[in-house]
CSV table of C-alpha atoms in Angstrom, one decimal:
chain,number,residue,atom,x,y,z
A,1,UNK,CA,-4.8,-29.7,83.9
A,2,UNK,CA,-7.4,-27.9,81.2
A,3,UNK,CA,-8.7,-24.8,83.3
A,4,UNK,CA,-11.0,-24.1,80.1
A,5,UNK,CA,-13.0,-26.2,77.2
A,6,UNK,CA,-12.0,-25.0,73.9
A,7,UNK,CA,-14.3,-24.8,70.8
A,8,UNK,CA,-12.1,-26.8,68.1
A,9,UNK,CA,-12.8,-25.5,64.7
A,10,UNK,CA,-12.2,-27.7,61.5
A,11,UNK,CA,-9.6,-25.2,59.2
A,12,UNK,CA,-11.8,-24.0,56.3
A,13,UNK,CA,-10.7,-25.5,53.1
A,14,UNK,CA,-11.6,-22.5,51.0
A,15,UNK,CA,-8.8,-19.9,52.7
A,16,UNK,CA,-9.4,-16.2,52.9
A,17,UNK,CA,-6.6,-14.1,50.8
A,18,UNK,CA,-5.1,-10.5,51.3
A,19,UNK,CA,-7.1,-8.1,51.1
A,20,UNK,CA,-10.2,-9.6,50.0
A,21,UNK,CA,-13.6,-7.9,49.6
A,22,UNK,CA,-15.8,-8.6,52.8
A,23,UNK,CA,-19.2,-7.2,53.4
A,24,UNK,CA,-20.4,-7.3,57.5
A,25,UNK,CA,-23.9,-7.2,58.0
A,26,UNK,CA,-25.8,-8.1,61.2
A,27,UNK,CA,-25.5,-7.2,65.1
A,28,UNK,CA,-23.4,-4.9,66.7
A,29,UNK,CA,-20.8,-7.9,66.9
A,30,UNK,CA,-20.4,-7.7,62.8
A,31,UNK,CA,-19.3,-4.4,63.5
A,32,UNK,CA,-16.6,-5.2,65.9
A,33,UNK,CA,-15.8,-8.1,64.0
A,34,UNK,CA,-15.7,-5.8,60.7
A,35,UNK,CA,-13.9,-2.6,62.0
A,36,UNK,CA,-10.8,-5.5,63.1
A,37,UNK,CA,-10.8,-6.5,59.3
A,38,UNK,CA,-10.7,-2.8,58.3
A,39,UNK,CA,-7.9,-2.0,61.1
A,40,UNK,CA,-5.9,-4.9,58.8
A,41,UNK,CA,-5.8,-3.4,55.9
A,42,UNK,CA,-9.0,-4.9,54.2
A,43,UNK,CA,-11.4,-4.1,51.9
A,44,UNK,CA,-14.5,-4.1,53.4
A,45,UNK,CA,-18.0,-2.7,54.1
A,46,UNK,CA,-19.5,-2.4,57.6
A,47,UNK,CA,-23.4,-2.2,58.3
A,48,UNK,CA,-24.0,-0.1,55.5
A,49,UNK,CA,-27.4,0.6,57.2
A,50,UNK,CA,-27.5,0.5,60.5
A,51,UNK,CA,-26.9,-2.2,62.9
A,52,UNK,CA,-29.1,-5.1,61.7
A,53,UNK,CA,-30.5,-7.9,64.3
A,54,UNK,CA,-32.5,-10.2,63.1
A,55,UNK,CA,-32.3,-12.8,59.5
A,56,UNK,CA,-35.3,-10.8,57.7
A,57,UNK,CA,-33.8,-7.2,58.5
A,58,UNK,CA,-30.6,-8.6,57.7
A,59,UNK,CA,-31.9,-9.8,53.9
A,60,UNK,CA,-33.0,-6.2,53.7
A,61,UNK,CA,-29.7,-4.9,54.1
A,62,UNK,CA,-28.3,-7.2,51.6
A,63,UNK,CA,-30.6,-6.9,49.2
A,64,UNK,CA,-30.4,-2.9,49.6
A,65,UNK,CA,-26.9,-3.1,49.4
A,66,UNK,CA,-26.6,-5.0,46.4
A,67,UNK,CA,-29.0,-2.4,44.4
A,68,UNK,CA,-27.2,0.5,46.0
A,69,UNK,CA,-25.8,2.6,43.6
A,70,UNK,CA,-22.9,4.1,45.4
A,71,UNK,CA,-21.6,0.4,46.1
A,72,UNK,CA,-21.9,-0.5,42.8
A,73,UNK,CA,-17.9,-0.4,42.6
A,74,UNK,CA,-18.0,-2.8,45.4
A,75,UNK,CA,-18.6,-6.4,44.6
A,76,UNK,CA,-17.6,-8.7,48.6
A,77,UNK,CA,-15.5,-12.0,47.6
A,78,UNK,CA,-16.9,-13.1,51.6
A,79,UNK,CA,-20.1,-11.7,53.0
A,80,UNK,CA,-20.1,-11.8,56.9
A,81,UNK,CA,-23.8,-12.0,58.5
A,82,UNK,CA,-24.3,-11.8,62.6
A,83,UNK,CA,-27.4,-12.9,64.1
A,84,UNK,CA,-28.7,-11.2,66.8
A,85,UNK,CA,-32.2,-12.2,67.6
A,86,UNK,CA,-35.2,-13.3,66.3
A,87,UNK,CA,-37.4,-11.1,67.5
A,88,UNK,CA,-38.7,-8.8,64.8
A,89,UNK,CA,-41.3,-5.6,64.5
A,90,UNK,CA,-44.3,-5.8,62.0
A,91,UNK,CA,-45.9,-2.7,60.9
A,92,UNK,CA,-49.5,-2.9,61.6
A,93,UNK,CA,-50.9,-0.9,58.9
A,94,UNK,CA,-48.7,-2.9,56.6
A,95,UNK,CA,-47.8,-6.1,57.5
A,96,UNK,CA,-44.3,-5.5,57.3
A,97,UNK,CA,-41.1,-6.0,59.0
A,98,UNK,CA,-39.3,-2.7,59.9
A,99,UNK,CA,-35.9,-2.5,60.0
A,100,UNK,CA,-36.3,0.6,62.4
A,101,UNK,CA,-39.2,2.2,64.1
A,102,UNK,CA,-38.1,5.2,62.6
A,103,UNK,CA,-39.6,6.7,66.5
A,104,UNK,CA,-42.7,6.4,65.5
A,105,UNK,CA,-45.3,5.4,68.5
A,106,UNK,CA,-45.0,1.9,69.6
A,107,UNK,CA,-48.6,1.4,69.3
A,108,UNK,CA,-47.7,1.0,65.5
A,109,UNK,CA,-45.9,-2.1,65.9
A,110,UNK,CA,-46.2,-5.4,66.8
A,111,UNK,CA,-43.6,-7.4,67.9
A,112,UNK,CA,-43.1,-10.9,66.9
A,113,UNK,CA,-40.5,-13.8,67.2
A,114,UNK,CA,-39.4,-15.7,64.1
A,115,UNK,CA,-39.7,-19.8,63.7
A,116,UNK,CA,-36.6,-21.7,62.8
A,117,UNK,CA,-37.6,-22.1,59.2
A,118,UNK,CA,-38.9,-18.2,58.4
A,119,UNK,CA,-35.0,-17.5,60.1
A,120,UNK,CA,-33.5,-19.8,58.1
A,121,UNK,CA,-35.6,-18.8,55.3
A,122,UNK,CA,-34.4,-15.1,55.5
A,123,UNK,CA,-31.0,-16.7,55.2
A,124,UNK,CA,-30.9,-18.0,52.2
A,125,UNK,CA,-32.6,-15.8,50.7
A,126,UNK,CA,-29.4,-13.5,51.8
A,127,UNK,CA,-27.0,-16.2,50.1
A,128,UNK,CA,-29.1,-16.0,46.9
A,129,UNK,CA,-28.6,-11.8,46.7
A,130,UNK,CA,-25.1,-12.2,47.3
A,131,UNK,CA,-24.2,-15.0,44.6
A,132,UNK,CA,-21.1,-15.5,46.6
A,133,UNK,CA,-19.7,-16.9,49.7
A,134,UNK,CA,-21.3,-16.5,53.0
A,135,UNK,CA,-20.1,-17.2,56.6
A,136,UNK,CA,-22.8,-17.2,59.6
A,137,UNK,CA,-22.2,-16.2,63.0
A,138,UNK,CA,-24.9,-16.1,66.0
A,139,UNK,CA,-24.1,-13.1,68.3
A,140,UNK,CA,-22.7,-13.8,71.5
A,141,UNK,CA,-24.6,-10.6,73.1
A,142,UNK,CA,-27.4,-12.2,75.8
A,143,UNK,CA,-31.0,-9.3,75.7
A,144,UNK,CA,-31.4,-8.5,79.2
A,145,UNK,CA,-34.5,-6.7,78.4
A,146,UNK,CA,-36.6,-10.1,77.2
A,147,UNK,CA,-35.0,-11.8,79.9
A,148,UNK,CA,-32.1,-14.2,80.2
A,149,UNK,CA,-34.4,-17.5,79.7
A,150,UNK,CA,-36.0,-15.8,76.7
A,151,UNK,CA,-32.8,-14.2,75.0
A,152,UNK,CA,-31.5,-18.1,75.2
A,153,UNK,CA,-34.5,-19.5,73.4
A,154,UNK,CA,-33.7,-16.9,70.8
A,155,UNK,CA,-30.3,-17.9,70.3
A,156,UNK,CA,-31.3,-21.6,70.0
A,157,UNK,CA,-33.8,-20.2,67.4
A,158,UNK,CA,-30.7,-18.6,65.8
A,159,UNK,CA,-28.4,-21.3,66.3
A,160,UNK,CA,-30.7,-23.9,64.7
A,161,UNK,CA,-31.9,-21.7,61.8
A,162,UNK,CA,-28.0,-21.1,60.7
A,163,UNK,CA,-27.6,-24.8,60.8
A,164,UNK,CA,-30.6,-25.7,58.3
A,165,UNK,CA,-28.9,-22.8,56.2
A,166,UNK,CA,-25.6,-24.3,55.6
A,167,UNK,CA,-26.7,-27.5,55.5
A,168,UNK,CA,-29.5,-26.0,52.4
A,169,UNK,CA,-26.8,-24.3,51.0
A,170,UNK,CA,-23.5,-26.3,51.9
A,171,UNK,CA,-21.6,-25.2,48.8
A,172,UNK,CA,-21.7,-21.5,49.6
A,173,UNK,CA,-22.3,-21.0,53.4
A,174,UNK,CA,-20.3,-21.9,56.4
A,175,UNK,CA,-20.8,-21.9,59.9
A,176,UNK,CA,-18.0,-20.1,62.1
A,177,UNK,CA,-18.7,-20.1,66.1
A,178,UNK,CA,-18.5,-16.9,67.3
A,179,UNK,CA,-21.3,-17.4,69.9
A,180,UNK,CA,-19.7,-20.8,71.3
A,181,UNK,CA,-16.0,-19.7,71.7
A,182,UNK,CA,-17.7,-16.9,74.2
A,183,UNK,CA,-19.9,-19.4,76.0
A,184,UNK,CA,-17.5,-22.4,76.1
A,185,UNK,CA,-14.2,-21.0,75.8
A,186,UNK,CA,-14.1,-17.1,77.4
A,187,UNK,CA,-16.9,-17.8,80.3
A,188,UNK,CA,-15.4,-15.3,82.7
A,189,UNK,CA,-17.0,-12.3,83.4
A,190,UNK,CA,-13.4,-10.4,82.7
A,191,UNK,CA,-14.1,-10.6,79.0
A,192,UNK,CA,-17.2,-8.8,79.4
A,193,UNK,CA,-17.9,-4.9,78.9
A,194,UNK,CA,-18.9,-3.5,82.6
A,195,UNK,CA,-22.2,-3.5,81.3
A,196,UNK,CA,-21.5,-7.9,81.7
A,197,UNK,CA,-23.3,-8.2,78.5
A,198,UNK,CA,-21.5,-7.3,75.4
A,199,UNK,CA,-18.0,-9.1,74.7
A,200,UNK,CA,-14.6,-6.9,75.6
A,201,UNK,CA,-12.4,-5.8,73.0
A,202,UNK,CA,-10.2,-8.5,74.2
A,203,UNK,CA,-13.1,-10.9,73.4
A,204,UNK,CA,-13.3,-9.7,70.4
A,205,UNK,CA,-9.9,-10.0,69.3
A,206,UNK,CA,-9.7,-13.4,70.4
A,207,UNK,CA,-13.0,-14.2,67.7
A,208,UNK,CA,-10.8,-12.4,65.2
A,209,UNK,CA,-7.7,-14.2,65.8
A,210,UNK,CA,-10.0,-17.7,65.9
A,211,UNK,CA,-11.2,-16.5,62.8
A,212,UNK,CA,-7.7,-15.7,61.4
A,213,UNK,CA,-7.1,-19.4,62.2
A,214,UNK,CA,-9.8,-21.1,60.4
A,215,UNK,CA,-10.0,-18.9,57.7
A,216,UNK,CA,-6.7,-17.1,56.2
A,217,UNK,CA,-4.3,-18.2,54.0
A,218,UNK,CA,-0.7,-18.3,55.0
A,219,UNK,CA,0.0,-15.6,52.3
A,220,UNK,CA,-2.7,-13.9,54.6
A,221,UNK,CA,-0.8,-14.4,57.6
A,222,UNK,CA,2.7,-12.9,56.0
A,223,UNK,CA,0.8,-9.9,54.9
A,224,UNK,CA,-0.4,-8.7,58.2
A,225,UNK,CA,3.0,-9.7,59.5
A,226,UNK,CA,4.4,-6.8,57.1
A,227,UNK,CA,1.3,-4.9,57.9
A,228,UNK,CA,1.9,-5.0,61.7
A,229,UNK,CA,4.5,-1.9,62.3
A,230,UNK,CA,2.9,0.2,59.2
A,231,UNK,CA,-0.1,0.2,61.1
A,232,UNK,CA,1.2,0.4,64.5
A,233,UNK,CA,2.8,3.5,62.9
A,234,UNK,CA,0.0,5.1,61.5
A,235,UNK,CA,-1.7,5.1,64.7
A,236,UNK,CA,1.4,6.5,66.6
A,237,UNK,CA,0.5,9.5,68.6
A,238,UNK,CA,3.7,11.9,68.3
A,239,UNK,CA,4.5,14.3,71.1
A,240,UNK,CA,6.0,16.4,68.9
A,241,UNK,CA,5.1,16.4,65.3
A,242,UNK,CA,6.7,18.8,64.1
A,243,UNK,CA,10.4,17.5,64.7
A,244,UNK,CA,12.6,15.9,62.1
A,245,UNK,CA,12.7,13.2,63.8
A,246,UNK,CA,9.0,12.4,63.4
A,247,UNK,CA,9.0,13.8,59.8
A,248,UNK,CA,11.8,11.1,59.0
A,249,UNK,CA,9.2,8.5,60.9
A,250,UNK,CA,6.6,9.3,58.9
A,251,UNK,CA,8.7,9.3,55.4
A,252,UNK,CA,9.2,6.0,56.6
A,253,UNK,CA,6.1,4.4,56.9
A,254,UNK,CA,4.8,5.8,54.0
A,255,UNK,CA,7.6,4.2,52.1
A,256,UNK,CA,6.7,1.2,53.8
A,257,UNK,CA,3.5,1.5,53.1
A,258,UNK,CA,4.0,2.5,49.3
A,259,UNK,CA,6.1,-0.9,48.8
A,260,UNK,CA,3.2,-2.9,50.4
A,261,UNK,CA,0.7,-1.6,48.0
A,262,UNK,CA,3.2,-2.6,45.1
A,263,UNK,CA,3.2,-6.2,46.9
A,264,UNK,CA,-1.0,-6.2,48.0
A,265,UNK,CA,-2.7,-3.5,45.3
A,266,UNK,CA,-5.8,-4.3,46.8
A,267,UNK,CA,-4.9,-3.4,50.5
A,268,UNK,CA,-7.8,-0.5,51.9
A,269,UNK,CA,-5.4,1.7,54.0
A,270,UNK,CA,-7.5,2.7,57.2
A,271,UNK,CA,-8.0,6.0,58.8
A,272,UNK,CA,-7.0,5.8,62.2
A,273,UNK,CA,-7.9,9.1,62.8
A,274,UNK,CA,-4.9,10.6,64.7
A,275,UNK,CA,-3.8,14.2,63.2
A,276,UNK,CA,-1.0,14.3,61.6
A,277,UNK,CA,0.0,11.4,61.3
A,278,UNK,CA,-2.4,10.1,59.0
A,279,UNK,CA,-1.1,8.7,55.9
C-alpha cells in the first residue's frame, strides 16, 4: 500500500558538479535551501540583500548583485531564485516597487499584486542579468496574513508565471518543485515549524536531498561522501578541548580536509561557528 503520493522529478540532463558557484536569491526558503549548499562545502552566495519575495524585487537583487563591486570575484555557474508571492509595494510618490519599506509610514505605499505575465516578465529579465543557468522554485510557505484562499491564488500566480519562464527561456531555466514535494509528498503537519506554516528543517532537508537527486553529478555524490565526517568533525562540540586527544582529532580533520582541497580546490570550507574547533 502507498501511504503518500510522490512528486516524480525527471533527472536534469545538465548535472551539478563539486563545488560549483550558486547564487540563492528569493524567500526565506532560498536561504534554507542555500545555507544546506554552504553546510556542503559549496561555493555560494545567500540573499545578498535581504530576503527577497516577489519576481520584480527578486530582479533587483540580481541585477544589484551582478554590479556589486565586492562580488565582482564571484561569477554563480547556477543561480537559485525562490518565489514567494506576488504581492508587491509601489511607492506612491514614485511609482516604484520597493524592496523594503525601509519603516517608513504605510500611508506611503500601495500595495499591489502582480499578473502572471509582469511575474514572469520580472523573471526573465533575472535570466538575462545572470547570462547563465537558472533554476525556479515557488516557496512552499502559505501567508496567513492575506488569508489562506488568497496566499493560494498567489502561488498559482507564481506557479504559472515560472512555467511561461522556462518555457520562454527553455535553454537556460529549469523548473525544480520545491512547492509540490511539500504539498503532495510531506502533507503532514509534523514537517511543519510549530508556527504550522514554514517547512521543518526536516522538510527542508528532504527538498535538498530531492534536489541532490535531480541535480548532482555522481562525482558530486562521492564528494560529499568524503565531505561527510570532515564536516561532521568540524562541527564537533569537544568537552574538553584542550586534551591531546582532541588536538590529535583536530590534526586529523584538517589533514583530511587539506587532502580534499588537493582533490576539490574549489570547495568553500564553512564556518560552523563552534570555538575551537573551527578549522
Amino acid at each position: 500500500m502507498e501511504f503518500r503520493t510522490r512528486v516524480e522529478i525527471t533527472p536534469a540532463a545538465g548535472k551539478i558538479e563539486p563545488c560549483t558557484r550558486m547564487l540563492f536569491v528569493g524567500s526565506c526558503f532560498a536561504g534554507n535551501i542555500g545555507e544546506l549548499f554552504r553546510r556542503e562545502a559549496f561555493p555560494v552566495v545567500v540573499n545578498p540583500y535581504g530576503v527577497m519575495y516577489n519576481p520584480v524585487s527578486v530582479l533587483h537583487s540580481v541585477r544589484r548583485f551582478f554590479s556589486d563591486e565586492d562580488y565582482r570575484g564571484f561569477r554563480p555557474d547556477v543561480t537559485v531564485l525562490s518565489l514567494g508571492t506576488n504581492r508587491v509595494y509601489v511607492d506612491k510618490a514614485t511609482g516604484l516597487i520597493v524592496d523594503n519599506c525601509r519603516k517608513r509610514p504605510a500611508a506611503d505605499f500601495e500595495e499591489k499584486e502582480l499578473d502572471v505575465s509582469e511575474c514572469a516578465g520580472a523573471l526573465v529579465q533575472a535570466a538575462d542579468v545572470c547570462g547563465s543557468r537558472v533554476i525556479v522554485t515557488v516557496s512552499p510557505i502559505r501567508y496567513k496574513k492575506y488569508g489562506f484562499h488568497a496566499s493560494q491564488l498567489s502561488k498559482a500566480v507564481l506557479l504559472l508565471a515560472a512555467d511561461r519562464f522556462v518555457k520562454t527561456v527553455p535553454n537556460r531555466a529549469e523548473y525544480f518543485p520545491s512547492y509540490e514535494i511539500i504539498n503532495d509528498e510531506l502533507r503532514d503537519y509534523r514537517f511543519y515549524e510549530p508556527d504550522m506554516l514554514h517547512p521543518s528543517r526536516q522538510a527542508a532537508e528532504y527538498i535538498f536531498a530531492r534536489f541532490a537527486d535531480t541535480y548532482f553529478s555522481e562525482r558530486t555524490f562521492e564528494f560529499l561522501r568524503r565531505w561527510q565526517p570532515l564536516r561532521d568533525a568540524l562541527a564537533h562540540r569537544p568537552k574538553s578541548p584542550e586534551s591531546d586527544e582532541y588536538k590529535a582529532f583536530i590534526q586529523k580533520t584538517r589533514n583530511g580536509i587539506e587532502e580534499l582541497k588537493e582533490m576539490y580546490p574549489g570547495m568553500a570550507i564553512p564556518d560552523f561557528s563552534t570555538g575551537d574547533n573551527q578549522y
